[in-house]
Structures are given as structure tokens and as C-alpha cells.
C-alpha positions as a printed Julia matrix, in Angstrom:
161×3 Matrix{Float64}:
   0.02   -0.32   -0.35
   1.19    3.77   -0.9
   0.01    6.69    1.49
  -1.51    9.13   -1.0
  -1.88   12.52   -0.05
  -6.11   14.84   -0.73
  -5.8    18.21   -1.39
  -9.27   19.94   -2.01
  -8.75   23.19   -4.57
 -10.4    26.08   -4.47
 -11.56   28.27   -7.76
  -8.24   29.63   -7.45
  -6.3    26.92   -6.79
  -5.92   27.61   -2.87
  -5.89   24.76   -0.65
  -9.59   25.16    0.44
  -9.14   25.55    4.5
 -12.5    25.01    4.81
 -12.99   21.96    3.41
 -13.18   20.1     6.98
 -14.53   17.14    8.53
 -15.01   13.71    7.24
 -16.1    13.5     3.58
 -17.63   10.69    1.36
 -14.9    10.3    -1.77
 -14.91    7.97   -4.52
 -12.14    6.69   -6.34
 -11.7     5.56   -9.79
  -9.14    5.05  -12.62
  -7.03    2.67  -12.36
  -8.45   -1.18  -12.96
  -8.81   -4.29  -11.26
  -6.49   -7.6   -11.26
  -6.49  -10.06  -13.44
  -8.21  -12.11  -11.31
 -10.48   -9.63   -9.78
  -9.45   -7.93   -6.88
 -10.18   -5.06   -6.48
  -7.86   -1.44   -6.46
  -8.48   -0.05   -3.23
  -8.44    3.45   -1.04
  -8.91    3.16    3.16
 -10.12   -0.53    2.51
 -12.75    0.65    0.27
 -13.18   -0.48   -3.68
 -12.35    1.77   -6.26
 -16.06    2.74   -7.35
 -17.36    2.58   -3.65
 -17.85    5.68   -1.34
 -14.31    5.64    0.66
 -15.14    7.58    4.44
 -12.19   10.83    4.78
 -11.1    12.77    7.19
  -9.65   16.46    6.01
  -8.65   18.69    8.69
  -8.06   22.14    6.75
  -8.37   21.43    3.17
  -5.87   18.37    3.81
  -6.94   14.11    4.11
  -4.57   11.24    3.35
  -5.42    7.55    2.64
  -4.41    3.99    1.91
  -3.98    3.81   -1.5
  -3.75   -0.34   -2.73
  -3.7    -1.38   -6.93
  -2.95   -5.04   -8.2
  -3.04   -4.74  -11.83
  -0.3    -4.28  -13.93
  -1.23   -0.87  -15.28
  -0.21    3.04  -15.29
  -3.04    4.1   -13.46
  -3.85    7.56  -13.66
  -6.24    7.7   -10.3
  -8.73   10.68   -9.46
 -11.6    11.35   -6.4
 -14.4    12.5    -7.36
 -17.36   13.98   -3.99
 -20.67   13.8    -5.81
 -20.18   17.7    -6.13
 -16.17   18.31   -7.07
 -14.16   16.33   -8.39
 -10.58   16.08   -9.2
 -10.68   17.16  -13.22
  -7.01   16.96  -14.19
  -5.65   16.92  -11.14
  -4.97   13.76  -11.04
  -2.31   11.06   -9.67
  -0.37    8.72  -11.76
   0.66    5.28  -10.67
   2.71    3.18  -12.29
   2.6    -0.16  -10.71
   5.11   -3.35  -10.8
   4.05   -7.05  -10.55
   4.85   -8.09   -7.34
   6.85  -11.56   -6.38
   5.4   -15.41   -7.99
   3.92  -17.62   -7.19
   2.58  -20.57   -6.71
  -0.01  -19.65   -9.12
   1.81  -19.5   -11.88
   1.14  -22.4   -15.07
   3.46  -24.26  -16.69
   2.45  -26.14  -20.28
   5.39  -28.71  -21.68
   5.31  -30.13  -25.71
   5.68  -34.1   -25.94
   3.85  -36.32  -23.24
   6.08  -39.54  -24.18
  10.01  -39.43  -25.75
  12.53  -41.01  -26.85
  15.98  -41.33  -25.78
  17.76  -39.0   -26.45
  14.48  -36.91  -28.31
  13.89  -33.24  -26.32
  10.52  -31.31  -25.59
   9.62  -27.48  -24.73
   8.27  -26.55  -22.08
   6.73  -23.07  -21.46
   6.85  -21.62  -17.89
   4.7   -18.98  -17.35
   5.07  -16.91  -13.94
   2.72  -14.96  -12.73
   2.25  -12.43   -9.02
  -0.23  -13.39   -6.39
  -3.36  -11.73   -8.64
  -2.36  -12.63  -11.89
  -0.27  -10.97  -13.63
   2.31  -12.0   -15.78
   6.24  -11.76  -14.6
   7.82  -11.05  -17.73
  11.32  -11.64  -18.03
  11.15  -14.47  -15.35
  14.39  -16.22  -14.68
  14.83  -20.13  -13.04
  15.72  -18.75  -10.23
  11.63  -17.28   -9.82
  10.76  -20.81   -9.53
  10.83  -24.33   -8.18
  10.51  -26.74  -12.05
  10.38  -30.77  -11.22
  10.57  -32.36  -14.54
   9.62  -36.29  -14.24
  10.42  -39.07  -16.97
  10.11  -42.34  -16.51
  11.92  -44.27  -15.8
  13.58  -40.63  -13.9
  12.49  -38.21  -12.04
  14.46  -34.93  -11.39
  14.05  -31.24   -9.4
  16.15  -28.85   -9.38
  15.83  -24.84   -8.87
  18.27  -23.67  -12.11
  18.88  -25.47  -15.05
  17.34  -28.8   -16.48
  19.56  -29.69  -19.58
  18.66  -27.7   -22.91
  15.44  -26.28  -20.88
  14.04  -23.07  -21.98
  12.15  -20.95  -19.39
   9.87  -18.3   -21.69
   7.6   -16.07  -19.5
């Protein structure tokens, strides 16, 4: 999460110090993660009213975004909206998750045969980790004659993410 500062401005661009107390703001501009997890402010989903307490026109809140994107976050209290005063946030992919997928070519190999194994490494929210390396996951290859488990290179093993 990230703490954001929200400042109410008057028509001249000055901090509206009279904007004080609990206000209900609705935030928008960030998307759900691939697994459906919604962005939040103060623990409330985007698109729903979030209670924020202002003092002399300024408030802080906790912002949590899950989708890898550059989001342009805006807020509205129903009568006043942020207009061009938005917050641009670039969200990076999180650490690899056990929800990653593996697909392989041939299921039966002749001696000396090869196959390609493709690993799609994702974070806990379903965002794909591009450029992932074999050190980010443990791979296990099983055949009828042996099992080889390794957290690094497996012979001609190739990883693409």
C-alpha cells in the first residue's frame, strides 16, 4: 500500500482550508487485477464511497493497486471532482506466485528426444512476470525412467515468460 495525500483546492488553486471533517469520496481510474482483485483506498473498493477525514483541506489515505498498469487515479465527492488534478501511478508486478502455469510439448519422449517446457510466471494477482528467471521458481520434470528436480537449469530446459 501507499499513503496518498488528498488536497481540496478552491477555484484559484489554493488549498480550501474550510473543507474539513469526514467526506465521502469515490475513487476511479485503476483497474482490477487479472484475478479480479479490486483496487482500494482506505480498504474500500474503487467505485464505492470511501470515508476520508480532512483537516484544513488536506487528508491522507492508504491506496492499494493490484493490476500492472499505469493508472490515472481521480476522486470525486459527488459535487466536486479532481478534474485534471489526477495521480498517475505505475504499478509493478509482485513476486512470483505458486499460481504460475506450466505447459509442455510431447508427453512421451524417445531416448535422446527433447521437448519444450513453457513456464508462465505470475504474481499472486494473476499479473504475468515478464523476463522471469529460473531462480524464481522450482521446476520438476518427471519421466518413466527418472525424476529430476532443480531450481535452476535442467539440461536443455528453456523458460519463457
